[in-house]
Amino acid sequence: MASLTRYRIGGPAGRYGRFGSHADLAAGLESLEGAAYRVLGWGANVLVSDRGVPEPVISLSGEFDCVEMAADTVDAGGAAGLPTLVGDARREGRAGWEFLEAVPGTVGGGLRMNAGSAETGLWDRVVWAEALTPAGDLVRVQAEEAGPAYRSVQLPEEWVFTGARLAAPPGDPAAVNEVHAERRRLKVETQVYELPSCGSIWKNPGGSHGSAWAVVDRVGMRGAVRGGAQITERHANFIANLGDATAADVVWLMAETRRRVHEAEGIWLEPEIRLWGFEPEELVSVGAAS
Ligand SMILES: Cc1cc2nc3c(=O)[nH]c(=O)nc-3n(C[C@H](O)[C@H](O)[C@H](O)COP(=O)(O)OP(=O)(O)OC[C@H]3O[C@@H](n4cnc5c(N)ncnc54)[C@H](O)[C@@H]3O)c2cc1C
């Protein structure tokens, strides 16, 4: 999985399949006969255990990798890159897409994560989204049925998002260009793009605790190194792979940070990243669900 994830970390998958059409995907899901599986986009938010992930891993390609602009909407497939979607929206002068500037990943992964900024998530732009269920049914949902919240959505984990229609009203091209450039400048300046990472490790705890990076910083973990992994100096909510990091290195830094934050501030940080293939006690140590 190291070659399939942005972190460049992780052992093998039980099985791996890439599906380029609805028919192939439905047949692939059917062949699993109800067994659990994982859906992978660009792996920009997934840390895979050094032992690998026992479940079959599926991803989308082919007909799912498309972006088509219409008068005031855009249709995007589940495998389309968020950078392609955002780049097209910017070039066409469509308003309201700067919140996803410099966010790596696919539309499918973005729907699952409700990717975006602190204020805006992808579901804020959804007219409808489509998903294939394990039973092979194609379902269409609107944003209000999906229960989107900060970096989450209340739809079954096993649904595979195959595409979405998104609002993309025309804007003032010059103003659109300017807000995109400013958002990109801010992200590249304050975050870490030159080393493998999964972006923000923790969700912002909010309230008086503020941003996750500030909490991590207050407990003295900024810059901490374990093996080949480091909590970056530039952004204390990023853990970078310096070259030969293992998943165990990243998990150690997460568990230690979480322990210190609880001791100092009485809160348990909640991970934003998804962890695959870990033992229950490892997941508990970082506050993750299985
Ligand atoms: C440098 C950097 C900056 C980042 N900045 C941001 C940011 O500003 N805002 C933000 O929100 N995120 C950010 N991220 C995290 C990441 O970009 C997003 O979470 C993105 O949505 C991940 O998309 P993906 O396709 O890589 O999903 P993956 O990492 O492959 O998967 C993430 C989750 O989505 C599920 N999934 C993937 N594809 C599908 C599908 N088709 N159907 C159903 N489920 C699916 C997976 O099972 C998994 O649970 C950043 C990451 C990096 C490395």
CSV table of C-alpha atoms and ligand atoms in Angstrom, one decimal:
chain,number,residue,atom,x,y,z
A,1,MET,CA,0.0,0.0,0.0
A,2,ALA,CA,3.0,2.3,0.4
A,3,SER,CA,3.0,3.0,-3.4
A,4,LEU,CA,-0.8,3.7,-3.4
A,5,THR,CA,-0.9,6.2,-0.5
A,6,ARG,CA,0.4,9.7,-0.2
A,7,TYR,CA,2.2,8.8,3.1
A,8,ARG,CA,4.3,6.2,1.2
A,9,ILE,CA,3.8,4.0,4.2
A,10,GLY,CA,2.1,0.6,4.7
A,11,GLY,CA,2.3,-3.1,4.1
A,12,PRO,CA,0.3,-5.1,1.5
A,13,ALA,CA,-3.4,-5.3,0.9
A,14,GLY,CA,-5.2,-8.6,1.1
A,15,ARG,CA,-6.4,-8.0,-2.5
A,16,TYR,CA,-6.5,-4.9,-4.7
A,17,GLY,CA,-8.9,-4.1,-7.5
A,18,ARG,CA,-9.4,-1.0,-9.7
A,19,PHE,CA,-12.8,-0.6,-11.4
A,20,GLY,CA,-13.4,1.6,-14.4
A,21,SER,CA,-17.2,1.3,-14.9
A,22,HIS,CA,-20.3,0.9,-12.8
A,23,ALA,CA,-20.9,-2.6,-14.2
A,24,ASP,CA,-17.3,-3.7,-13.2
A,25,LEU,CA,-17.6,-2.1,-9.8
A,26,ALA,CA,-21.0,-3.8,-9.1
A,27,ALA,CA,-19.6,-7.2,-10.2
A,28,GLY,CA,-16.5,-6.6,-8.1
A,29,LEU,CA,-18.6,-5.8,-5.0
A,30,GLU,CA,-20.8,-8.8,-5.7
A,31,SER,CA,-17.8,-11.1,-5.9
A,32,LEU,CA,-16.8,-10.1,-2.3
A,33,GLU,CA,-20.1,-11.9,-1.1
A,34,GLY,CA,-20.7,-9.5,1.7
A,35,ALA,CA,-17.1,-9.5,3.0
A,36,ALA,CA,-15.7,-6.2,4.4
A,37,TYR,CA,-13.6,-4.0,2.0
A,38,ARG,CA,-11.8,-0.7,1.9
A,39,VAL,CA,-12.3,2.1,-0.7
A,40,LEU,CA,-9.1,4.0,-1.6
A,41,GLY,CA,-8.9,7.3,-3.5
A,42,TRP,CA,-5.4,8.9,-3.7
A,43,GLY,CA,-4.7,7.8,-0.1
A,44,ALA,CA,-4.1,11.4,0.9
A,45,ASN,CA,-5.9,10.8,4.2
A,46,VAL,CA,-5.1,7.1,5.0
A,47,LEU,CA,-2.3,5.6,7.1
A,48,VAL,CA,-1.9,1.9,6.5
A,49,SER,CA,-0.3,-0.3,9.1
A,50,ASP,CA,3.2,-1.8,8.5
A,51,ARG,CA,1.5,-5.2,8.5
A,52,GLY,CA,-0.8,-4.1,5.7
A,53,VAL,CA,-4.6,-4.2,5.5
A,54,PRO,CA,-6.3,-7.6,5.5
A,55,GLU,CA,-9.4,-6.5,3.7
A,56,PRO,CA,-9.6,-6.2,-0.1
A,57,VAL,CA,-8.9,-2.6,-1.2
A,58,ILE,CA,-10.9,-1.2,-4.2
A,59,SER,CA,-10.4,2.0,-6.1
A,60,LEU,CA,-12.0,3.7,-9.1
A,61,SER,CA,-10.7,4.8,-12.5
A,62,GLY,CA,-11.9,5.0,-16.1
A,63,GLU,CA,-15.4,6.4,-16.5
A,64,PHE,CA,-15.3,7.6,-12.9
A,65,ASP,CA,-12.4,9.9,-13.7
A,66,CYS,CA,-14.3,12.8,-15.3
A,67,VAL,CA,-15.2,16.4,-14.8
A,68,GLU,CA,-17.8,18.1,-16.9
A,69,MET,CA,-18.9,21.7,-16.5
A,70,ALA,CA,-22.5,22.8,-17.2
A,71,ALA,CA,-24.1,26.2,-17.0
A,72,ASP,CA,-24.0,26.5,-13.2
A,73,THR,CA,-23.1,23.0,-12.0
A,74,VAL,CA,-20.2,20.6,-12.5
A,75,ASP,CA,-20.5,16.8,-12.7
A,76,ALA,CA,-17.5,15.0,-11.3
A,77,GLY,CA,-16.8,11.2,-11.1
A,78,GLY,CA,-15.6,9.6,-7.9
A,79,ALA,CA,-12.1,9.1,-9.3
A,80,ALA,CA,-11.7,12.7,-10.5
A,81,GLY,CA,-8.9,14.6,-8.8
A,82,LEU,CA,-10.0,17.4,-6.5
A,83,PRO,CA,-7.2,19.5,-8.1
A,84,THR,CA,-8.7,18.9,-11.5
A,85,LEU,CA,-12.1,19.9,-10.3
A,86,VAL,CA,-10.8,23.0,-8.6
A,87,GLY,CA,-8.5,23.9,-11.4
A,88,ASP,CA,-11.4,23.7,-14.0
A,89,ALA,CA,-13.6,25.8,-11.7
A,90,ARG,CA,-11.0,28.4,-11.4
A,91,ARG,CA,-10.2,28.5,-15.1
A,92,GLU,CA,-13.9,28.8,-15.9
A,93,GLY,CA,-14.4,31.6,-13.4
A,94,ARG,CA,-16.8,29.6,-11.2
A,95,ALA,CA,-17.4,31.1,-7.8
A,96,GLY,CA,-17.0,29.3,-4.4
A,97,TRP,CA,-14.3,26.7,-5.0
A,98,GLU,CA,-11.2,28.2,-3.4
A,99,PHE,CA,-11.9,26.3,-0.2
A,100,LEU,CA,-10.5,23.2,-1.9
A,101,GLU,CA,-7.4,24.8,-3.4
A,102,ALA,CA,-4.3,22.6,-2.7
A,103,VAL,CA,-6.3,19.7,-1.2
A,104,PRO,CA,-5.0,16.5,-2.7
A,105,GLY,CA,-7.4,13.6,-3.3
A,106,THR,CA,-10.4,12.4,-5.3
A,107,VAL,CA,-14.0,13.5,-5.4
A,108,GLY,CA,-14.9,10.2,-3.8
A,109,GLY,CA,-12.5,10.7,-0.9
A,110,GLY,CA,-13.6,14.3,-0.6
A,111,LEU,CA,-17.2,13.3,-0.2
A,112,ARG,CA,-16.4,10.7,2.4
A,113,MET,CA,-14.2,13.2,4.4
A,114,ASN,CA,-16.3,16.3,3.6
A,115,ALA,CA,-13.0,17.8,2.6
A,116,GLY,CA,-12.4,21.5,2.7
A,117,SER,CA,-11.5,24.4,4.9
A,118,ALA,CA,-12.5,24.9,8.6
A,119,GLU,CA,-15.7,26.7,7.4
A,120,THR,CA,-16.7,25.0,4.2
A,121,GLY,CA,-16.8,21.3,3.1
A,122,LEU,CA,-17.4,19.6,-0.2
A,123,TRP,CA,-21.0,18.7,0.8
A,124,ASP,CA,-21.8,22.5,0.9
A,125,ARG,CA,-21.5,22.3,-2.9
A,126,VAL,CA,-23.4,19.0,-3.5
A,127,VAL,CA,-26.6,19.1,-5.5
A,128,TRP,CA,-26.6,15.3,-5.3
A,129,ALA,CA,-24.1,12.6,-4.9
A,130,GLU,CA,-24.2,9.0,-6.1
A,131,ALA,CA,-22.9,5.9,-4.4
A,132,LEU,CA,-22.9,2.2,-5.1
A,133,THR,CA,-24.0,0.1,-2.1
A,134,PRO,CA,-22.6,-3.4,-1.4
A,135,ALA,CA,-25.8,-4.9,-2.8
A,136,GLY,CA,-25.1,-3.2,-6.1
A,137,ASP,CA,-27.7,-0.5,-5.9
A,138,LEU,CA,-26.9,3.0,-7.2
A,139,VAL,CA,-28.3,5.5,-4.7
A,140,ARG,CA,-28.6,9.2,-5.2
A,141,VAL,CA,-28.5,11.5,-2.1
A,142,GLN,CA,-28.9,15.2,-1.5
A,143,ALA,CA,-26.8,17.1,1.0
A,144,GLU,CA,-29.5,17.4,3.6
A,145,GLU,CA,-29.9,13.6,3.6
A,146,ALA,CA,-26.2,13.0,4.1
A,147,GLY,CA,-25.8,14.8,7.5
A,148,PRO,CA,-22.5,16.5,6.6
A,149,ALA,CA,-20.5,18.0,9.4
A,150,TYR,CA,-16.9,19.0,9.9
A,151,ARG,CA,-14.8,16.3,8.1
A,152,SER,CA,-17.6,13.7,8.3
A,153,VAL,CA,-20.8,12.6,6.7
A,154,GLN,CA,-23.5,10.3,8.1
A,155,LEU,CA,-23.6,7.8,5.2
A,156,PRO,CA,-22.7,4.1,5.5
A,157,GLU,CA,-18.9,3.5,5.4
A,158,GLU,CA,-19.3,0.8,2.8
A,159,TRP,CA,-21.0,3.0,0.2
A,160,VAL,CA,-18.7,3.7,-2.7
A,161,PHE,CA,-19.1,7.3,-4.0
A,162,THR,CA,-19.1,7.2,-7.8
A,163,GLY,CA,-19.8,10.8,-8.6
A,164,ALA,CA,-21.6,14.0,-7.8
A,165,ARG,CA,-23.3,17.0,-9.3
A,166,LEU,CA,-21.9,20.1,-7.6
A,167,ALA,CA,-23.0,23.8,-7.6
A,168,ALA,CA,-20.6,25.9,-9.7
A,169,PRO,CA,-22.2,29.2,-10.4
A,170,PRO,CA,-20.4,31.7,-12.7
A,171,GLY,CA,-18.4,34.3,-10.9
A,172,ASP,CA,-16.2,37.2,-11.7
A,173,PRO,CA,-13.1,35.5,-13.3
A,174,ALA,CA,-10.6,38.0,-12.0
A,175,ALA,CA,-11.9,37.8,-8.5
A,176,VAL,CA,-12.1,34.0,-8.6
A,177,ASN,CA,-8.5,33.8,-9.8
A,178,GLU,CA,-7.4,36.1,-7.0
A,179,VAL,CA,-9.1,34.2,-4.1
A,180,HIS,CA,-7.8,30.9,-5.4
A,181,ALA,CA,-4.2,32.3,-5.7
A,182,GLU,CA,-4.5,33.7,-2.1
A,183,ARG,CA,-5.8,30.4,-0.7
A,184,ARG,CA,-3.1,28.4,-2.4
A,185,ARG,CA,-0.4,30.8,-1.2
A,186,LEU,CA,-1.6,30.6,2.4
A,187,LYS,CA,-1.8,26.7,2.3
A,188,VAL,CA,1.7,26.3,0.7
A,189,GLU,CA,3.3,28.8,3.0
A,190,THR,CA,1.9,27.4,6.2
A,191,GLN,CA,1.5,23.6,5.4
A,192,VAL,CA,3.9,20.9,4.2
A,193,TYR,CA,3.8,19.8,0.6
A,194,GLU,CA,7.4,18.8,-0.1
A,195,LEU,CA,7.3,15.7,2.2
A,196,PRO,CA,4.8,12.8,2.2
A,197,SER,CA,2.0,13.3,4.8
A,198,CYS,CA,-1.7,13.0,5.2
A,199,GLY,CA,-2.3,16.7,5.9
A,200,SER,CA,-3.9,17.4,9.3
A,201,ILE,CA,-3.6,14.5,11.7
A,202,TRP,CA,-6.2,15.8,14.2
A,203,LYS,CA,-9.6,17.4,13.9
A,204,ASN,CA,-9.7,20.8,15.5
A,205,PRO,CA,-11.0,20.4,19.1
A,206,GLY,CA,-12.6,23.8,18.9
A,207,GLY,CA,-14.0,25.9,21.8
A,208,SER,CA,-11.4,27.5,24.0
A,209,HIS,CA,-8.8,24.9,22.9
A,210,GLY,CA,-8.6,26.4,19.4
A,211,SER,CA,-6.9,24.7,16.4
A,212,ALA,CA,-5.3,21.3,16.8
A,213,TRP,CA,-1.9,22.6,15.7
A,214,ALA,CA,-2.0,25.1,18.6
A,215,VAL,CA,-2.8,22.4,21.1
A,216,VAL,CA,0.0,20.1,19.8
A,217,ASP,CA,2.3,23.1,20.0
A,218,ARG,CA,1.4,23.9,23.6
A,219,VAL,CA,2.3,20.4,24.8
A,220,GLY,CA,5.7,20.7,23.3
A,221,MET,CA,5.3,18.2,20.4
A,222,ARG,CA,6.1,20.5,17.5
A,223,GLY,CA,9.2,19.2,15.8
A,224,ALA,CA,9.2,15.9,17.7
A,225,VAL,CA,10.8,13.0,15.8
A,226,ARG,CA,10.2,9.3,16.1
A,227,GLY,CA,12.2,7.0,13.7
A,228,GLY,CA,11.6,8.4,10.3
A,229,ALA,CA,8.5,10.5,11.2
A,230,GLN,CA,8.3,14.1,12.4
A,231,ILE,CA,5.7,16.5,13.7
A,232,THR,CA,6.6,19.2,11.3
A,233,GLU,CA,8.1,22.5,12.5
A,234,ARG,CA,6.1,24.5,10.0
A,235,HIS,CA,2.7,23.0,10.9
A,236,ALA,CA,2.3,21.2,14.2
A,237,ASN,CA,-0.8,19.3,13.0
A,238,PHE,CA,1.2,17.6,10.2
A,239,ILE,CA,3.3,14.4,10.7
A,240,ALA,CA,5.7,14.0,7.8
A,241,ASN,CA,7.5,10.9,6.5
A,242,LEU,CA,11.1,12.1,6.4
A,243,GLY,CA,11.9,9.1,4.1
A,244,ASP,CA,11.8,5.9,6.0
A,245,ALA,CA,9.0,6.4,8.4
A,246,THR,CA,7.0,3.4,9.5
A,247,ALA,CA,3.3,3.4,10.5
A,248,ALA,CA,4.5,2.6,14.0
A,249,ASP,CA,6.5,5.8,14.1
A,250,VAL,CA,3.5,7.9,13.1
A,251,VAL,CA,1.2,6.1,15.6
A,252,TRP,CA,3.8,6.6,18.4
A,253,LEU,CA,3.9,10.3,17.8
A,254,MET,CA,0.1,10.5,17.7
A,255,ALA,CA,-0.4,8.5,20.9
A,256,GLU,CA,2.2,10.5,22.7
A,257,THR,CA,0.7,13.8,21.6
A,258,ARG,CA,-2.8,12.6,22.6
A,259,ARG,CA,-1.6,11.5,26.0
A,260,ARG,CA,0.1,14.8,26.7
A,261,VAL,CA,-2.8,16.8,25.5
A,262,HIS,CA,-5.2,14.9,27.7
A,263,GLU,CA,-2.8,15.4,30.7
A,264,ALA,CA,-2.4,19.1,30.0
A,265,GLU,CA,-5.8,20.2,28.8
A,266,GLY,CA,-8.2,17.4,29.7
A,267,ILE,CA,-9.4,16.7,26.2
A,268,TRP,CA,-8.8,13.7,23.9
A,269,LEU,CA,-7.9,14.7,20.4
A,270,GLU,CA,-9.8,12.9,17.6
A,271,PRO,CA,-7.9,11.9,14.5
A,272,GLU,CA,-8.9,13.3,11.1
A,273,ILE,CA,-6.8,10.7,9.2
A,274,ARG,CA,-8.1,7.2,8.7
A,275,LEU,CA,-6.1,4.3,10.0
A,276,TRP,CA,-6.3,0.9,8.2
A,277,GLY,CA,-5.0,-2.5,9.4
A,278,PHE,CA,-4.2,-1.6,13.0
A,279,GLU,CA,-4.9,-3.7,16.2
A,280,PRO,CA,-7.7,-2.5,18.4
A,281,GLU,CA,-5.3,-1.3,21.1
A,282,GLU,CA,-3.3,0.7,18.6
A,283,LEU,CA,-6.5,2.4,17.4
A,284,VAL,CA,-7.5,3.1,21.0
A,285,SER,CA,-4.1,4.8,21.7
A,286,VAL,CA,-4.8,7.3,19.0
A,287,GLY,CA,-8.6,7.6,19.5
A,288,ALA,CA,-9.6,6.1,16.2
A,289,ALA,CA,-12.5,3.9,15.3
A,290,SER,CA,-11.8,0.6,13.5
B,1,LIG,C1,-0.6,18.3,2.0
B,1,LIG,C2,-2.1,17.9,2.4
B,1,LIG,C3,-3.0,18.9,2.6
B,1,LIG,C4,-4.3,18.6,2.9
B,1,LIG,N1,-5.2,19.6,3.1
B,1,LIG,C5,-6.5,19.3,3.4
B,1,LIG,C6,-7.5,20.4,3.6
B,1,LIG,O1,-7.2,21.6,3.5
B,1,LIG,N2,-8.7,20.0,3.9
B,1,LIG,C7,-9.1,18.7,4.0
B,1,LIG,O2,-10.3,18.4,4.2
B,1,LIG,N3,-8.2,17.7,3.8
B,1,LIG,C8,-6.9,18.0,3.5
B,1,LIG,N4,-6.0,17.0,3.3
B,1,LIG,C9,-6.5,15.5,3.5
B,1,LIG,C10,-7.0,14.9,2.1
B,1,LIG,O3,-6.5,15.7,1.0
B,1,LIG,C11,-8.5,14.8,2.1
B,1,LIG,O4,-9.0,14.1,3.2
B,1,LIG,C12,-9.0,14.2,0.8
B,1,LIG,O5,-10.4,14.2,0.7
B,1,LIG,C13,-8.6,12.7,0.7
B,1,LIG,O6,-9.0,12.2,-0.6
B,1,LIG,P1,-8.5,10.8,-1.1
B,1,LIG,O7,-9.1,10.5,-2.4
B,1,LIG,O8,-7.0,10.8,-1.1
B,1,LIG,O9,-9.1,9.8,0.0
B,1,LIG,P2,-8.3,8.6,0.7
B,1,LIG,O10,-7.3,9.2,1.6
B,1,LIG,O11,-8.0,7.6,-0.3
B,1,LIG,O12,-9.5,8.1,1.6
B,1,LIG,C14,-10.0,8.8,2.7
B,1,LIG,C15,-11.3,8.2,3.2
B,1,LIG,O13,-12.3,8.3,2.1
B,1,LIG,C16,-12.7,7.0,1.7
B,1,LIG,N5,-12.9,7.0,0.3
B,1,LIG,C17,-12.0,7.3,-0.7
B,1,LIG,N6,-12.6,7.2,-1.9
B,1,LIG,C18,-13.9,6.8,-1.7
B,1,LIG,C19,-15.0,6.6,-2.6
B,1,LIG,N7,-14.9,6.7,-3.9
B,1,LIG,N8,-16.2,6.3,-2.0
B,1,LIG,C20,-16.3,6.1,-0.6
B,1,LIG,N9,-15.3,6.3,0.2
B,1,LIG,C21,-14.1,6.7,-0.3
B,1,LIG,C22,-11.7,6.0,2.2
B,1,LIG,O14,-12.2,4.7,2.4
B,1,LIG,C23,-11.2,6.7,3.5
B,1,LIG,O15,-12.1,6.4,4.5
B,1,LIG,C24,-4.7,17.3,3.0
B,1,LIG,C25,-3.8,16.2,2.7
B,1,LIG,C26,-2.5,16.6,2.4
B,1,LIG,C27,-1.5,15.4,2.2
